[in-house]
Coordinates of C-alpha atoms in Angstrom, one line a residue:
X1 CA -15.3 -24.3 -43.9
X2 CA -14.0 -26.6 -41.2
X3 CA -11.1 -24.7 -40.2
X4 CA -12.6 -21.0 -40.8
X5 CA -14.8 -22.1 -37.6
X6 CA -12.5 -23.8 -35.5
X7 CA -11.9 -22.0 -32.2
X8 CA -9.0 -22.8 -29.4
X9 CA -10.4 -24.0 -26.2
X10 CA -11.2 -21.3 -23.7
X11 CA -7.6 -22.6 -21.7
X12 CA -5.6 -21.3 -25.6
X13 CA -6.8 -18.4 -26.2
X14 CA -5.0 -15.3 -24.9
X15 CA -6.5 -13.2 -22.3
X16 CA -7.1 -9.5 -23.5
X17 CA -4.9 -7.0 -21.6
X18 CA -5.9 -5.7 -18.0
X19 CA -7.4 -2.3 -18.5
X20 CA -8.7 0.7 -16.5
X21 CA -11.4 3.2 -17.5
X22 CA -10.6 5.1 -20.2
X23 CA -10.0 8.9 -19.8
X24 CA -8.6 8.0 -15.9
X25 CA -4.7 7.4 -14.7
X26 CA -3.9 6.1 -11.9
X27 CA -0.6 6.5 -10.2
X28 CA -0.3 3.6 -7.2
X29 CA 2.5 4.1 -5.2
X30 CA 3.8 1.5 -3.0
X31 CA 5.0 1.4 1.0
X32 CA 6.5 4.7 2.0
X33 CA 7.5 4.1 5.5
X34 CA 8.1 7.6 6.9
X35 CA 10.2 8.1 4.0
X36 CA 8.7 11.5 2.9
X37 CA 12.0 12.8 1.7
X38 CA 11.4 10.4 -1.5
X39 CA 7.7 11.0 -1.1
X40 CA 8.3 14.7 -2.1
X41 CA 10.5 13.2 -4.9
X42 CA 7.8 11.2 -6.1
X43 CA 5.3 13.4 -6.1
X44 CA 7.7 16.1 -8.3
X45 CA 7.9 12.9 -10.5
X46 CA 4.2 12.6 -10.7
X47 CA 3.6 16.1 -11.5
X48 CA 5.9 16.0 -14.2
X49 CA 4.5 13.7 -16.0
X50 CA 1.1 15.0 -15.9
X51 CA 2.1 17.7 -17.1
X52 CA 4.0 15.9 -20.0
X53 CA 1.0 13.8 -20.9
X54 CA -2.4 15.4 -19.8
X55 CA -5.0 13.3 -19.2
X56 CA -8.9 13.4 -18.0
X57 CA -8.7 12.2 -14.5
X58 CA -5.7 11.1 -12.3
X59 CA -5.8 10.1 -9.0
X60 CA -2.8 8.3 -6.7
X61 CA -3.3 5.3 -5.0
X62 CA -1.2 4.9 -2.1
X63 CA -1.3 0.9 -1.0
X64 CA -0.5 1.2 2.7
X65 CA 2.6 1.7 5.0
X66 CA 2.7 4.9 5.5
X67 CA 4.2 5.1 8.7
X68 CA 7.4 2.8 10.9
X69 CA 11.0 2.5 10.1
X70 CA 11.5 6.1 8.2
X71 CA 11.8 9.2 10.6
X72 CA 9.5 11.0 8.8
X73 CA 6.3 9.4 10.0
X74 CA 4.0 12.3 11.4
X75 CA 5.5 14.4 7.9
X76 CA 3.9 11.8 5.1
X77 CA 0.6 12.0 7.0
X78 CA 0.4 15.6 6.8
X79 CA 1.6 15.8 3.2
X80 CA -1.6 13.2 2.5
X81 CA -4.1 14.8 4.8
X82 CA -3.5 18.5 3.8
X83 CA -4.0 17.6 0.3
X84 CA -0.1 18.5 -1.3
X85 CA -0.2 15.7 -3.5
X86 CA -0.1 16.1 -7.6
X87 CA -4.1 14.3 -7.5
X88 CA -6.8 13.3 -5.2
X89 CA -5.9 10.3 -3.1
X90 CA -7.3 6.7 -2.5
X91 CA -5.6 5.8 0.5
X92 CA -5.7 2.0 1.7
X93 CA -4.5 0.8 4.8
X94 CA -1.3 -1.5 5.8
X95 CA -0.7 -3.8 8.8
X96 CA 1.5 -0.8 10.0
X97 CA -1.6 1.8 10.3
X98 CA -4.0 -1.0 11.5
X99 CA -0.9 -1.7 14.6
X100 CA -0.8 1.6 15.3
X101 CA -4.8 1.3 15.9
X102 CA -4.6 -1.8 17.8
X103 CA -2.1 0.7 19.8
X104 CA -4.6 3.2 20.8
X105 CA -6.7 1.1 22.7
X106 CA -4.2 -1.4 23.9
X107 CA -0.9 -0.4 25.2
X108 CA 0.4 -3.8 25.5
X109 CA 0.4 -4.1 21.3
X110 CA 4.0 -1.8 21.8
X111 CA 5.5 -4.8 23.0
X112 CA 6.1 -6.5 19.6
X113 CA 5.3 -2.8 17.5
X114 CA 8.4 -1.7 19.0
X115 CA 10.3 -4.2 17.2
X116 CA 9.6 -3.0 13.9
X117 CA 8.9 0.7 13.5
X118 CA 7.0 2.3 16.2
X119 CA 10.1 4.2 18.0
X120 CA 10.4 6.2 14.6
X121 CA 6.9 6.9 14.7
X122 CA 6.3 7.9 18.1
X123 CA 9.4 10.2 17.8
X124 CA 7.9 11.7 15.0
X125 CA 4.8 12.6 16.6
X126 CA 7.2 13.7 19.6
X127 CA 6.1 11.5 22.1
X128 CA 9.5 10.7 24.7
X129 CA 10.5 7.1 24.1
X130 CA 12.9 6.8 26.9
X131 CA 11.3 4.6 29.0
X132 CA 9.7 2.6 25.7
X133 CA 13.4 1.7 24.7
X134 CA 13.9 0.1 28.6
X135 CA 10.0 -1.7 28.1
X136 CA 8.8 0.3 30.5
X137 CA 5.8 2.7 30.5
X138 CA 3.8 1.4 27.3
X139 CA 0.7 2.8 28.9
X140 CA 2.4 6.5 29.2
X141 CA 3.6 6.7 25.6
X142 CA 0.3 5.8 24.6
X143 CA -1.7 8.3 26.1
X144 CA 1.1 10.7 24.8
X145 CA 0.7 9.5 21.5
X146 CA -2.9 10.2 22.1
X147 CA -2.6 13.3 23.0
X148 CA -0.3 14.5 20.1
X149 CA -1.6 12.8 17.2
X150 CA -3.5 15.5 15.5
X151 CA -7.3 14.1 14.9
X152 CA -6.7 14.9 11.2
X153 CA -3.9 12.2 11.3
X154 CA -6.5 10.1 13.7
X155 CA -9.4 10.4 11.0
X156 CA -6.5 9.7 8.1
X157 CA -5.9 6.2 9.6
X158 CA -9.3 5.0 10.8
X159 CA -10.8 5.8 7.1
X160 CA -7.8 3.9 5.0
X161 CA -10.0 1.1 3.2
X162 CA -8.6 -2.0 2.7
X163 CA -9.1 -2.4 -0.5
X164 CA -9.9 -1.0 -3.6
X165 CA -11.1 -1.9 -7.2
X166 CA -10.6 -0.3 -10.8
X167 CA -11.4 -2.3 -14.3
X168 CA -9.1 -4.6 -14.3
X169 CA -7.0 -4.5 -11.4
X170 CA -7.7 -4.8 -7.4
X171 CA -5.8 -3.1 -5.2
X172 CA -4.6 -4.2 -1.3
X173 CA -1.8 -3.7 0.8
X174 CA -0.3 -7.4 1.2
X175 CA -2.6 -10.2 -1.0
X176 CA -5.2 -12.0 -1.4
X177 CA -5.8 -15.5 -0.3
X178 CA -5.6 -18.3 -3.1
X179 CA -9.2 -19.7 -4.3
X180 CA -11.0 -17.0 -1.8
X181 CA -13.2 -14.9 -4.4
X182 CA -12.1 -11.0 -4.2
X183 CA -15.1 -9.8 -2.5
X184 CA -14.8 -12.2 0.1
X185 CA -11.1 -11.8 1.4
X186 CA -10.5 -10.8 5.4
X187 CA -9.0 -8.3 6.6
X188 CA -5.8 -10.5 8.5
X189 CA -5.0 -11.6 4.5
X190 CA -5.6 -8.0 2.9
X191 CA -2.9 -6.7 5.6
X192 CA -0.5 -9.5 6.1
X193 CA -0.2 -12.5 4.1
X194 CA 3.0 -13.3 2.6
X195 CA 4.1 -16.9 1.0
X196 CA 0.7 -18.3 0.2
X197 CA -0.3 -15.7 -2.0
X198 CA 3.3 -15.3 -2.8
X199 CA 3.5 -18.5 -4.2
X200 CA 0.2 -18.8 -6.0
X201 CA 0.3 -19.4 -9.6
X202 CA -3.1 -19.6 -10.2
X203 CA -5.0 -16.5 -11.8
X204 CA -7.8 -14.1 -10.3
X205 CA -11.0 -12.4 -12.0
X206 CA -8.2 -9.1 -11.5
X207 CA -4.3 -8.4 -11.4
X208 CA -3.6 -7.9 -8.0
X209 CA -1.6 -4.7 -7.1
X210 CA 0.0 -4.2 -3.9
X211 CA 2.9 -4.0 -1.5
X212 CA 4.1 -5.2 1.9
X213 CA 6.9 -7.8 1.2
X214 CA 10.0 -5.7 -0.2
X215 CA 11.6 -6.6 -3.7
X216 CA 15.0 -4.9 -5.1
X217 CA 12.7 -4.2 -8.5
X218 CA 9.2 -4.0 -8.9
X219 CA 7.7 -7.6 -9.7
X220 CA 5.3 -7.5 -12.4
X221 CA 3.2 -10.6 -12.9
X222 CA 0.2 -11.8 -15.0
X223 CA -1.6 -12.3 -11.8
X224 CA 0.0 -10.0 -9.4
X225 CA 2.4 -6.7 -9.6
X226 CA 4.5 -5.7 -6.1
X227 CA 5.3 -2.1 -5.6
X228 CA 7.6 -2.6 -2.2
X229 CA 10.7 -2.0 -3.2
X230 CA 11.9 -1.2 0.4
X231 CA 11.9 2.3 0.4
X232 CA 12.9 3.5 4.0
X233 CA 16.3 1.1 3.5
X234 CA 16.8 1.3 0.0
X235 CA 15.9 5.4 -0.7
X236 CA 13.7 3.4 -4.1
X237 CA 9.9 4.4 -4.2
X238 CA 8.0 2.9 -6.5
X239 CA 5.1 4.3 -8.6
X240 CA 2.8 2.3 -11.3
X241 CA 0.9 3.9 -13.5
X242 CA -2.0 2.8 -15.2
X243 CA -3.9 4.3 -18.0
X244 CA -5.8 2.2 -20.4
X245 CA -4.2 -1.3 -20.8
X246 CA -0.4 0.3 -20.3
X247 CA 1.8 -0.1 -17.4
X248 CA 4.8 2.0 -17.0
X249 CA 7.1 2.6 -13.6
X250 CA 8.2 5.8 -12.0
X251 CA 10.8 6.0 -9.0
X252 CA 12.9 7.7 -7.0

């Protein structure tokens, strides 16, 4: 009798198995970085396999970065917006999108954008980056980058969330901050932290999914799993998808 009602303390047993909905896939696709070449790839990919293995309801989950680096900026932003994508889209926002904002209303924010990314984007948009490359005239390729920027694109970036939630898992661009409950995390960690949640060990009431800091494989965790696998460099996009309590990878 003793033993038929002994339990292991809450810290022994094993955790069930993250789960979503059932009857839903989700595909979350990691940073894309004006890479819509492998974009187009991916989303062949995606297709594919729903058509392989039907299921009630998929939707993609792109976690941020769609734009910098890749010369394809403008192009992966219209794919998205005009809806030629295997499944509806949740589209979350990265620290890229949220410079580009900043941008907008502040010329001066090209200063340091320039440094990583925003000469691909403004080219791809077709605004003249001449004068940009000397750090001269931020205030002229703004209003140019104004005046192109279709308001669909416009609209596209001011709506990203920055997060998003489903069973098990919590989705966000960069991290979360260690010991900060999920509901209450800021926008500055959502977009841009790196080695403090990178280094946490600890667990959270979900897996974290999410991008941002670039990986030569996917990186999948009990805590977290890290779809940047450094796409515009490496020509690798990464795809999870979730259906149940599996987790399987697609890629370029």
């Amino acid at each position: 009798m003793f033993f038929s009602s002994f339990r292991k303390p809450r810290s022994e047993q094993k955790r069930p198995e993250p789960r979503i909905p059932d009857g839903i896939r989700l595909y979350v696709i990691g940073d894309v970085h004006g890479r819509d070449d492998l974009l187009d790839v991916l989303c062949g990919t995606i297709e594919k396999d729903m058509t392989a293995t039907p299921c009630g309801r998929a939707n993609i989950v792109f976690l941020g970065d769609y734009i910098d680096r890749g010369l394809q900026s403008a192009e992966v932003v219209e794919r998205i917006v005009s809806g030629r994508t295997p499944a509806p889209v949740v589209a979350l926002r990265g620290n890229h999108e949220a410079i580009l904002l900043q941008f907008l209303e502040d010329e001066n924010v090209l200063d340091s954008w320039r440094r990583y990314g925003a000469m691909e984007t403004l080219l791809s948009y077709g605004v003249d980056v001449k004068e940009v490359l000397r750090g001269r005239r931020f205030d002229a390729a703004r209003a140019e980058l104004r005046e192109k920027l279709p308001l669909a694109h416009l609209r596209f970036f001011e709506d990203t969330e920055l997060s998003w939630s489903l069973g098990d898992y919590f989705f966000c661009h960069a991290g979360c901050r260690p010991n900060v409950p999920l509901a209450r995390q800021q926008e500055g960690d959502l977009l841009w932290i790196r080695e403090e949640f990178l280094d946490f060990t600890g667990s959270w009431d979900k897996v974290i999914v999410h991008g941002h800091t670039p990986a030569p494989e996917p990186e999948a965790l009990p805590h977290r799993i890290n779809l940047d696998t450094g796409a515009y460099a490496t020509g690798r996009l990464t795809c999870l998808v979730l259906e149940d309590s599996t987790r399987r990878f697609l890629s370029t």
